[in-house]
Coordinates of C-alpha atoms in Angstrom, one line a residue:
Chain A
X1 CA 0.0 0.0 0.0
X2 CA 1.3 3.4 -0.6
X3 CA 2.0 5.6 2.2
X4 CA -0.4 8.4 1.1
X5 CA -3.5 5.7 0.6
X6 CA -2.5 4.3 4.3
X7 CA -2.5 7.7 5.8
X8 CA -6.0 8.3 4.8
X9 CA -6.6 4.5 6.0
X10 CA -5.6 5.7 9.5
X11 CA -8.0 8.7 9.2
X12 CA -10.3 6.9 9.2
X13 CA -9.6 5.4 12.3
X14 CA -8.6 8.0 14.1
X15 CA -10.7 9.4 16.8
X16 CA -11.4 13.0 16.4
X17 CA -10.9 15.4 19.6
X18 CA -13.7 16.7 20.8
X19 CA -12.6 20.6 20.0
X20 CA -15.7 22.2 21.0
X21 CA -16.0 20.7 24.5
X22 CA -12.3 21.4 25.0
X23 CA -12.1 24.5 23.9
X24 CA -15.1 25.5 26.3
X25 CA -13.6 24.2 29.0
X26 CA -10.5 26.2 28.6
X27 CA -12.2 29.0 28.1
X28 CA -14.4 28.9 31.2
X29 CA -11.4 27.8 33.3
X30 CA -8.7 30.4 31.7
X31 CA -10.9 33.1 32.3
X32 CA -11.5 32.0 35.9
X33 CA -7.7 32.3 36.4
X34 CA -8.1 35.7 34.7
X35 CA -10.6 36.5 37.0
X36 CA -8.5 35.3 40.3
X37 CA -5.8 36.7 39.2
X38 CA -7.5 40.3 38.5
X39 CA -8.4 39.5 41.9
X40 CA -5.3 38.8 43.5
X41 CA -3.8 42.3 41.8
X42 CA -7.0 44.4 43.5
X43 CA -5.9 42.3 46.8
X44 CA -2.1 42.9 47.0
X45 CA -2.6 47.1 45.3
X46 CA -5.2 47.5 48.3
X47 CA -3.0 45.7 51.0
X48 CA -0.1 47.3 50.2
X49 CA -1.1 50.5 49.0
X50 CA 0.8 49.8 45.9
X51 CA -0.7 50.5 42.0
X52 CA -1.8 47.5 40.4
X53 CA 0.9 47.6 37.5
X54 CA 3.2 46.9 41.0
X55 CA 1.1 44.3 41.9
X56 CA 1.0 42.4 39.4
X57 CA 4.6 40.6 39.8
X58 CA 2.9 39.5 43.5
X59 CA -0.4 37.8 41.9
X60 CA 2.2 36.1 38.8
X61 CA 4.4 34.9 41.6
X62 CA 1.6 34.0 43.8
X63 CA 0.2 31.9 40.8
X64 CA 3.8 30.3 40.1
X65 CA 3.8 29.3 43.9
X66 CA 0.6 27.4 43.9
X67 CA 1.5 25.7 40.4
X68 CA 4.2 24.5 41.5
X69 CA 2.6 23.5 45.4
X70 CA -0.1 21.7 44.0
X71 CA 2.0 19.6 41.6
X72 CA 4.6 18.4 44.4
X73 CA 0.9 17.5 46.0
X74 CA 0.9 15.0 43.2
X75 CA -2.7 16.0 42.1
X76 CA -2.4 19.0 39.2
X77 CA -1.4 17.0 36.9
X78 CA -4.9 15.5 36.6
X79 CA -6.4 19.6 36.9
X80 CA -3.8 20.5 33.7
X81 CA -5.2 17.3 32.0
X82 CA -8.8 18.5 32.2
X83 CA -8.7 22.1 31.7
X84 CA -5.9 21.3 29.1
X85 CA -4.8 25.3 27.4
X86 CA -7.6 26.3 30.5
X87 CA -4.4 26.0 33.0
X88 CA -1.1 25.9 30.0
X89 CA -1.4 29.1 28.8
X90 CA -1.7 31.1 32.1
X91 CA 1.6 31.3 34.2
X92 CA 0.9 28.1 36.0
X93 CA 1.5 26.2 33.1
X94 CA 5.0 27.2 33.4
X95 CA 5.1 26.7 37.1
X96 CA 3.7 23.4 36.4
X97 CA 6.3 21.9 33.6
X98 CA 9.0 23.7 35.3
X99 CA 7.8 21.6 38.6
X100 CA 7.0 18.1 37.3
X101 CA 10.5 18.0 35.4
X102 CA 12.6 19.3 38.7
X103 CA 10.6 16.4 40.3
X104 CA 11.3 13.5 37.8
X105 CA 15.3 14.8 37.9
X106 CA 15.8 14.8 41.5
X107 CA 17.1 11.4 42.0
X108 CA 20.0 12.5 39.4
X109 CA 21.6 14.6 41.9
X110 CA 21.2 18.5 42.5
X111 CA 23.1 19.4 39.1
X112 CA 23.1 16.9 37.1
X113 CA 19.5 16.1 37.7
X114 CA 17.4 19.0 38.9
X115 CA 19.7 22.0 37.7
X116 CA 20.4 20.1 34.1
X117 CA 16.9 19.2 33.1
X118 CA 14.4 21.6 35.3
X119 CA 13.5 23.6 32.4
X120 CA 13.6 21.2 29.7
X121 CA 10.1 21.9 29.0
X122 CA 10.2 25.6 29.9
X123 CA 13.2 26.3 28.6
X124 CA 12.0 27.3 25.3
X125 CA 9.1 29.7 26.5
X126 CA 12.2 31.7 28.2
X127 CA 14.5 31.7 25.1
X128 CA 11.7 33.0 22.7
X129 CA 9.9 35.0 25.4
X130 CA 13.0 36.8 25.8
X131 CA 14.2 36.5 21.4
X132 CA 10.0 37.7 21.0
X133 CA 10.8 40.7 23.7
X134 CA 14.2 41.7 22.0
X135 CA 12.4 41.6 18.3
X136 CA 9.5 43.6 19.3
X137 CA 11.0 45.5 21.0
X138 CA 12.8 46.7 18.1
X139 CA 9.9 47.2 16.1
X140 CA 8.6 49.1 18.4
X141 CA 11.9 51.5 18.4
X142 CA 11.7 51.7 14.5
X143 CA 8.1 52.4 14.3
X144 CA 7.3 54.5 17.0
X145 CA 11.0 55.8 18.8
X146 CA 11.0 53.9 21.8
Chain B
X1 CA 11.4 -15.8 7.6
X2 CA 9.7 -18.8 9.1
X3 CA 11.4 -21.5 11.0
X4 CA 9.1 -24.9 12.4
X5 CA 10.6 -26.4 16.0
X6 CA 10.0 -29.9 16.9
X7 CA 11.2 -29.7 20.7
X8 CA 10.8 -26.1 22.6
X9 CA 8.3 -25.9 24.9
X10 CA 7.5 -22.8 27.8
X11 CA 6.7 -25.4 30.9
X12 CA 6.3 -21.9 33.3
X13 CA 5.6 -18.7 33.2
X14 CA 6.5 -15.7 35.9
X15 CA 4.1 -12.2 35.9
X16 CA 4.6 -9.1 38.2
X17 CA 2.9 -6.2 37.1
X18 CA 2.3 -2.5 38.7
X19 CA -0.6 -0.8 40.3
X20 CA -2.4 0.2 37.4
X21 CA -2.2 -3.4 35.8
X22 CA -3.6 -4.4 39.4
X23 CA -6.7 -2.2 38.5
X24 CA -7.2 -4.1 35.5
X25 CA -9.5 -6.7 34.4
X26 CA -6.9 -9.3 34.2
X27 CA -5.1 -8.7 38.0
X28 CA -6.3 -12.4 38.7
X29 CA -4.5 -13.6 36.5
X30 CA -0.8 -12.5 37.4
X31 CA 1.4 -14.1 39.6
X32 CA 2.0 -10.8 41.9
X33 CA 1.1 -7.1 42.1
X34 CA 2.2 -4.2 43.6
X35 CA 0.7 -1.1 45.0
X36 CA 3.4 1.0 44.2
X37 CA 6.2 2.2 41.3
X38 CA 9.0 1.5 43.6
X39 CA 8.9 -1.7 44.5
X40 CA 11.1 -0.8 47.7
X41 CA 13.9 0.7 45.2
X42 CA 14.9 4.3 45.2
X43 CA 14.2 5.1 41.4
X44 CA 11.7 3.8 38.6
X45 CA 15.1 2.8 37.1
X46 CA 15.8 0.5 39.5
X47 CA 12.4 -0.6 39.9
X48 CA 11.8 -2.0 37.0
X49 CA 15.2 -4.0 37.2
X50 CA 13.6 -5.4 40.9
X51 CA 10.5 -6.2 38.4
X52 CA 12.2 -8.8 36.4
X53 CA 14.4 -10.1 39.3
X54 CA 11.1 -10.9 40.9
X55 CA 9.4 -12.3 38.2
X56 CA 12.4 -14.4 37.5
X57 CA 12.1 -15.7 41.4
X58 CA 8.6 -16.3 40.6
X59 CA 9.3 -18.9 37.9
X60 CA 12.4 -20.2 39.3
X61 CA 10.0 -21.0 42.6
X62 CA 7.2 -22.6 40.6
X63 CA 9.7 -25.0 38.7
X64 CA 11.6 -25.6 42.0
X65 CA 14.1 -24.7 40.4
X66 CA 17.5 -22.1 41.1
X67 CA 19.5 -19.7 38.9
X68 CA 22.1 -21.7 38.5
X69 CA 20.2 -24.9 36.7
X70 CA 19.4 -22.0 34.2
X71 CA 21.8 -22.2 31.1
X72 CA 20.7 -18.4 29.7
X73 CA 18.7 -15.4 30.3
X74 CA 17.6 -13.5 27.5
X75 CA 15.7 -10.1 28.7
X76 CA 15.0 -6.8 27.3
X77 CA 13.4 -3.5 28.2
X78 CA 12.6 0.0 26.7
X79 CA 15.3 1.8 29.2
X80 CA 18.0 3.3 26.9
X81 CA 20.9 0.7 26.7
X82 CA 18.3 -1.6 27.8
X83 CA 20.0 -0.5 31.7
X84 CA 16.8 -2.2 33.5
X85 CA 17.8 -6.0 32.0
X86 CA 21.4 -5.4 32.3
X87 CA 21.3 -4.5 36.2
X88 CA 19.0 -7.2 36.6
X89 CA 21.0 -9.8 34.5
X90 CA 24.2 -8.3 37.0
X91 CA 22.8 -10.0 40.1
X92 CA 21.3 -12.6 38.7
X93 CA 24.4 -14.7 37.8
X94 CA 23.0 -16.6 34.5
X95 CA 24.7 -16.5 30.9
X96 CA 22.8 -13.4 29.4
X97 CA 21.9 -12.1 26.2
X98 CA 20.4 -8.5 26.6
X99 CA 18.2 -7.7 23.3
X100 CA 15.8 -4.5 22.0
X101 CA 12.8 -4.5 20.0
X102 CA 10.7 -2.4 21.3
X103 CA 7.7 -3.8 22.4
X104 CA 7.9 -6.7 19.7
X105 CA 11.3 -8.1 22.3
X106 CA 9.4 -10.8 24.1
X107 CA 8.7 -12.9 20.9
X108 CA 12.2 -11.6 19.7
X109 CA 13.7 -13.6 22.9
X110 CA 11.3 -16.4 22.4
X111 CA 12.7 -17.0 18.8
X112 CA 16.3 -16.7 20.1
X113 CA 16.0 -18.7 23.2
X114 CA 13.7 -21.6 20.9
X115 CA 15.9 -21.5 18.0
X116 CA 19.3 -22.8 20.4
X117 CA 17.2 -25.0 22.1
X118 CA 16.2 -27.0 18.9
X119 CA 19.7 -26.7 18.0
X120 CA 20.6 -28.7 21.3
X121 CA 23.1 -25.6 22.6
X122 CA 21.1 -25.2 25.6
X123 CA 18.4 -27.0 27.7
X124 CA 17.3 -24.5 30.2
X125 CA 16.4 -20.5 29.0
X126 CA 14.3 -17.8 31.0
X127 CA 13.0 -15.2 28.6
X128 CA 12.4 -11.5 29.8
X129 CA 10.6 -8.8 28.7
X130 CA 9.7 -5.4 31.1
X131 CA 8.6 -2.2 30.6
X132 CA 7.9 0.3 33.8
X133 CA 5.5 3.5 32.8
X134 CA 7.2 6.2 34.7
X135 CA 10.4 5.2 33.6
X136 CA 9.3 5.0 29.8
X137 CA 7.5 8.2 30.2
X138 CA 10.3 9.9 31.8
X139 CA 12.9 9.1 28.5
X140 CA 10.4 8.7 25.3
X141 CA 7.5 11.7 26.8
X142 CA 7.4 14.4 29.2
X143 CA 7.8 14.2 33.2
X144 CA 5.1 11.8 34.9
X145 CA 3.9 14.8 37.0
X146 CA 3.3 17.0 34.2
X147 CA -0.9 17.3 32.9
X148 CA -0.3 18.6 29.4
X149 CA -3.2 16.4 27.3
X150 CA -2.7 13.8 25.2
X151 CA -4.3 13.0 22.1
X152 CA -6.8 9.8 22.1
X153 CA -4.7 7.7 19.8
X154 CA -1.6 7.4 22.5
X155 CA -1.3 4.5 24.9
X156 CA -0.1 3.7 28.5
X157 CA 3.5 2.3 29.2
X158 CA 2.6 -0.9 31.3
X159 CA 4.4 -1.7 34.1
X160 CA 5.5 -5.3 34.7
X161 CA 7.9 -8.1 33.6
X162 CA 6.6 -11.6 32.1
X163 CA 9.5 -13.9 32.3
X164 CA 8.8 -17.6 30.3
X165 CA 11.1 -21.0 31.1
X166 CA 11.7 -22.2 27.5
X167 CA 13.0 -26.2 27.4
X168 CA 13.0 -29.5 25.5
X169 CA 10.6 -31.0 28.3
X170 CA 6.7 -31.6 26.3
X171 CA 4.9 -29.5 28.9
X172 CA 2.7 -26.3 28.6
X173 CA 2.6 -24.7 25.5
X174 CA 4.7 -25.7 22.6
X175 CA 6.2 -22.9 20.6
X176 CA 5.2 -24.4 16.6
X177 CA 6.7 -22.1 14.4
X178 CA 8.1 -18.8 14.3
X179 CA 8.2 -15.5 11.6
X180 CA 10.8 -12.7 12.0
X181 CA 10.1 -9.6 11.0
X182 CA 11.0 -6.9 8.8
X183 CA 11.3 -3.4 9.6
X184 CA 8.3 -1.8 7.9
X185 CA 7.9 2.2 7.8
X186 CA 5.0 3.5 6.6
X187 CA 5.4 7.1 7.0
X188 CA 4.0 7.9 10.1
X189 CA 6.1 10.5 12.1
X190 CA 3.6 11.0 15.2
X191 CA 4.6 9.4 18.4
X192 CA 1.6 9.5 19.8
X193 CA 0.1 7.5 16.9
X194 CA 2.0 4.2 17.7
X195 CA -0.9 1.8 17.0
X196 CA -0.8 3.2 13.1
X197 CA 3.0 2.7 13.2
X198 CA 3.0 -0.7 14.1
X199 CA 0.2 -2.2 12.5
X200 CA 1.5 -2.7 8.7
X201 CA 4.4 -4.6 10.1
X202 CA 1.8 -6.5 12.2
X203 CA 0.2 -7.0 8.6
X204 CA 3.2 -7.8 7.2
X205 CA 4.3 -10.9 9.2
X206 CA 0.8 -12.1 9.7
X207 CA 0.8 -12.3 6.0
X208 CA 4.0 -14.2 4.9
X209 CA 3.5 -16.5 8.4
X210 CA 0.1 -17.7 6.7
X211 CA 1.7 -17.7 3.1
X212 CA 4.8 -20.0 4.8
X213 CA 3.1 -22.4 6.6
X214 CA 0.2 -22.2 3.9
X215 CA -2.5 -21.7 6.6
X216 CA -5.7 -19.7 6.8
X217 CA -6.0 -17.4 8.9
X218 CA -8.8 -19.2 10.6
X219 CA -6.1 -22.2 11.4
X220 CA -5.4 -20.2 14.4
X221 CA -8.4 -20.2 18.0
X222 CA -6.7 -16.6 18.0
X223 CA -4.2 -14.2 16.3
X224 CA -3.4 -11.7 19.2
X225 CA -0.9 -8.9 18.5
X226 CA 0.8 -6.9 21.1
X227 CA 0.1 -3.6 21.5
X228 CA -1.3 -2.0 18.8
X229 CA -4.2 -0.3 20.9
X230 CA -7.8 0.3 20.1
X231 CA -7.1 2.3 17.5
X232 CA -4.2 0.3 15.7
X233 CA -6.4 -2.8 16.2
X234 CA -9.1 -1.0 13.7
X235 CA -6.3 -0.3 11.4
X236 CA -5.0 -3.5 11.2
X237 CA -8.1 -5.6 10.5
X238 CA -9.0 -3.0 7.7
X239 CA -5.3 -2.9 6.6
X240 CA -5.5 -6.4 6.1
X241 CA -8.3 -7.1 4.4
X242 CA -7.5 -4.2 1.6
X243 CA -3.8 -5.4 1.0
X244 CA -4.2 -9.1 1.4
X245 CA -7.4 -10.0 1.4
X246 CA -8.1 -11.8 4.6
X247 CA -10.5 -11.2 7.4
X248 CA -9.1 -11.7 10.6
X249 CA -12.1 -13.5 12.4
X250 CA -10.3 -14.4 15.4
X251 CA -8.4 -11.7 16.8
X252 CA -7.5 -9.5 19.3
X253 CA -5.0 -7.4 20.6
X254 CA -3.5 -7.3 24.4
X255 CA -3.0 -3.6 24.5
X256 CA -7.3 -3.6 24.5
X257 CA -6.8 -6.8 27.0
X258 CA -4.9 -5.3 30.0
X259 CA -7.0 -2.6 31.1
X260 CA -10.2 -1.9 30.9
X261 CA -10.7 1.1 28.4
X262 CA -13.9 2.6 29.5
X263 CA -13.1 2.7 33.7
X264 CA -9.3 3.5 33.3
X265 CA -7.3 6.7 32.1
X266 CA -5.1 5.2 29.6
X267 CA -6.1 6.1 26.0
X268 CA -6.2 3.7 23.6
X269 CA -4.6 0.8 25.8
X270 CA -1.3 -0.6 27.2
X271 CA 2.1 -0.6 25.7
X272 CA 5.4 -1.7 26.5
X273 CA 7.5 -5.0 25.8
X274 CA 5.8 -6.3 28.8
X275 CA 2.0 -5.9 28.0
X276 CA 1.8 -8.6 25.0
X277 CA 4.2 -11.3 27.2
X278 CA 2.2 -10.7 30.2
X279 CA -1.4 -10.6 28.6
X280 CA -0.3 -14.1 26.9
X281 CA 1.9 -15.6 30.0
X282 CA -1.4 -15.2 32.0
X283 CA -4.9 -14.9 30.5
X284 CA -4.0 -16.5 27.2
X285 CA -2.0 -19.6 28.7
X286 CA -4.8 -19.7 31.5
X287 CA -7.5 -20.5 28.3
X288 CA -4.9 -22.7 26.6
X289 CA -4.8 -25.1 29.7
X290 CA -8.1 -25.0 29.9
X291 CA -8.5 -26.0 26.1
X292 CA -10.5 -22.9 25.5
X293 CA -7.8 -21.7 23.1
X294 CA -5.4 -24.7 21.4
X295 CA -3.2 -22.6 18.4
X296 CA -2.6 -19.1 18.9
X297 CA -0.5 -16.7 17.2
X298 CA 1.4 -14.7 18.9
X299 CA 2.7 -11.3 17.2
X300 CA 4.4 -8.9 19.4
X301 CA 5.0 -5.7 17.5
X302 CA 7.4 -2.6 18.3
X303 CA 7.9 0.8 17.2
X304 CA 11.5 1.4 16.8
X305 CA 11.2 5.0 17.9
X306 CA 13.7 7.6 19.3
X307 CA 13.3 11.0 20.1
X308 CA 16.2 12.0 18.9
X309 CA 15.0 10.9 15.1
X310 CA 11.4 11.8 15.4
X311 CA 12.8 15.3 16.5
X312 CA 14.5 14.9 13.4
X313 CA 11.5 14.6 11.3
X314 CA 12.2 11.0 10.3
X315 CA 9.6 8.8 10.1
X316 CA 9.0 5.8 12.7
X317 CA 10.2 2.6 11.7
X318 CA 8.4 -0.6 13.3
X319 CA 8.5 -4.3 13.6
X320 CA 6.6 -7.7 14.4
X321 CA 7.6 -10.9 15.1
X322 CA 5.0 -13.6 15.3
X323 CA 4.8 -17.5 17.4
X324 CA 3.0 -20.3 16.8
X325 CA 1.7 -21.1 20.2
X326 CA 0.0 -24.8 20.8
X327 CA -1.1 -26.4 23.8
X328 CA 0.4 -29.7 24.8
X329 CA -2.6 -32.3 24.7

């Protein structure tokens, strides 16, 4: 059989994802976390008589903290499963692949193990968070001076 | 490739398997399960090494027999440099030959260890095949602890080791025949779709096993491959009836055997070298000597993957090797 007649046999096959259902649940749940975290920034401004663009570090490393709690805990793994980009895209995402990998690496010693591979999944949001900073960034100069 | 053997026989079989096996419908069936992924061992590493020295205990104990009456140990795992059998094969003391197939190694060891006991080299072999799901996940996926989803088509590493004691003695099941197979890539280059990797090959060595031994398919109480999922098992049966012709009747596949699909979290079944051995050491041979089942086919089938290559855009290359089981009447 040739391999473009067998792809099409494995379509067939294949069982679709449910995209509506998942896309509603990450919706529902990411703008939950929006709403928390909104919260959180109102909370820490009003405590500490701080403006909320100063806040705002305290609520992303609030969020960071409890991503990475409640996977030591063992159980957010199973949360991240359900709410799926609900939970990814939103800080604690990172938190929570940063987490799971310094976890698994542990056992390998403090640099070999945790040090080498703790962001081997995050690792590449930092590099192109920081190459997508530098390029806008630019744009930004050249477009509009700064 | 299909050789015929007048004399090898497995007299006794040895199963552990971990907790989620243990959840399955099949837990009766295995020698010994555990609640946890350590076993007592510090690492999954470790663990899985524990796995086959217990299930290598487990058989020894059954035939009364020690490690030393044993003449070779052929074992294999999906750890990179197959670490799990070599530790293991380090404190057990027997002649060893470590060997990788993927999850198609069990009948790859079966063929090895049958083929020198026909040819009168050795008397006594223990053949080993594990797998251990956190360890897999940790090296071929992402960390165990991580959520991120999964698509439907992916399966579940077992966990477990099924060890068989191969002789010349006419007890238990007597291995007929056996087909070798060849590598077979179709073009897939998903990892996650492993069942549509490994069924062609599957197809393949069905195929010339029935045109060497000029049998119908139907010859056989059961053609079970090993572990090509819900999804793969679909493929195949369609696969084979467009490019050979032939309806596969009596079939199944273990990765659909080992858990049960609609109460546990594991996609579209179990993987591993260890989930065809120990779905056939157990259930299968449990029907056989009760005369349920008399001629089975047995067709373990791995995908030859590495993240290194399927970073690399290739393709994933797959294989299947296939025995002819029989009970001894």
């Amino acid at each position: 059989m040739e391999k473009n007649k067998y792809k099409h046999l494995v379509e067939k096959h294949t069982p679709k994802e449910n995209s509506i259902y998942n896309g509603l649940v990450a919706f529902v749940v990411g703008g939950i976390m929006g709403v928390l975290g909104q919260l959180l920034i109102d909370l820490y401004s009003y405590w500490l008589h701080i403006p909320s663009s100063e806040a705002s570090p305290y609520m992303i490393i609030t969020f960071i903290f409890i991503g990475c709690l409640l996977t030591c805990f063992g159980f957010f793994d199973k949360w991240v499963h359900f709410a799926k980009a609900g939970l990814i895209v939103p800080i604690t995402g990172f938190a929570h692949s940063m987490m799971s990998a310094a976890l698994e690496y542990r056992k390998e010693g403090m640099i070999t193990g945790i040090g080498a591979n703790m962001l081997k999944l995050s690792g590449s949001v930092i590099i192109f968070g920081i190459v997508s900073a530098y390029v806008f960034g630019l744009i930004r100069l050249l477009l509009m001076g700064g | 490739m299909t050789f015929r053997y007048k004399n090898v026989y497995i007299n006794e079989t040895g199963t552990v398997v971990g907790p989620e096996e243990k959840k399955g419908p099949l837990n009766n069936y295995f020698d010994k399960s555990h609640d946890d992924f350590y076993f007592g061992t510090k690492t999954w590493e470790q663990a899985e090494s524990k796995l086959i020295e217990e299930a290598v205990d487990i058989t020894l104990g059954k035939l009364e027999k020690n490690r030393f009456d044993m003449d070779l140990f052929i074992s294999g795992d999906l750890l990179n440099q197959i670490v799990a059998s070599n530790y293991a094969a380090s404190t057990l003391n027997i002649p060893y030959l470590g060997i990788y197939n993927a999850c198609a190694t069990s009948v790859e060891g079966l063929i090895i260890g049958a083929n020198m006991i026909e040819a009168n080299q050795i008397k006594h072999c223990l053949c080993s095949a594990s797998s251990h799901n956190n360890a897999a996940e940790k090296q071929f996926r992402y960390p165990v602890e991580y959520g991120g989803p999964k698509p439907k088509t992916t399966t579940f590493t077992t966990t477990g080791t099924a060890v068989a004691y191969l002789t010349y003695n006419k007890k238990g099941v007597k291995i007929e025949s056996a087909t070798l197979g060849r590598v077979i890539d179709m073009g897939i280059k998903d990892a996650y779709e492993m069942g549509a990797v490994m069924a062609p090959a599957a197809a393949d060595t069905i195929f010339r096993h029935l045109q060497n031994t000029k049998r119908e398919a139907d010859y056989y109480d059961l053609i079970l491959t090993g572990d090509l999922g819900s999804v793969g098992k679909k493929i195949l049966v369609d696969y084979m009836y467009t490019e050979y012709g032939i309806e596969l009747h009596h079939y199944d596949d273990t990765a659909a055997m080992i858990f049960d699909l609609e109460r546990q979290s594991v996609y579209s079944g179990g993987s591993g070298p260890a989930c065809a051995p120990l779905v056939t050491y157990s259930y299968i041979f449990h029907q056989m000597r009760k005369k349920k089942l008399r001629r089975v086919l047995l067709v373990a089938t791995g995908a030859l993957m590495s993240t290194t290559m399927v970073n690399q855009k290739l393709s994933i290359p797959a294989i299947a090797h296939a025995v002819s089981l029989e009970v001894v009447e």
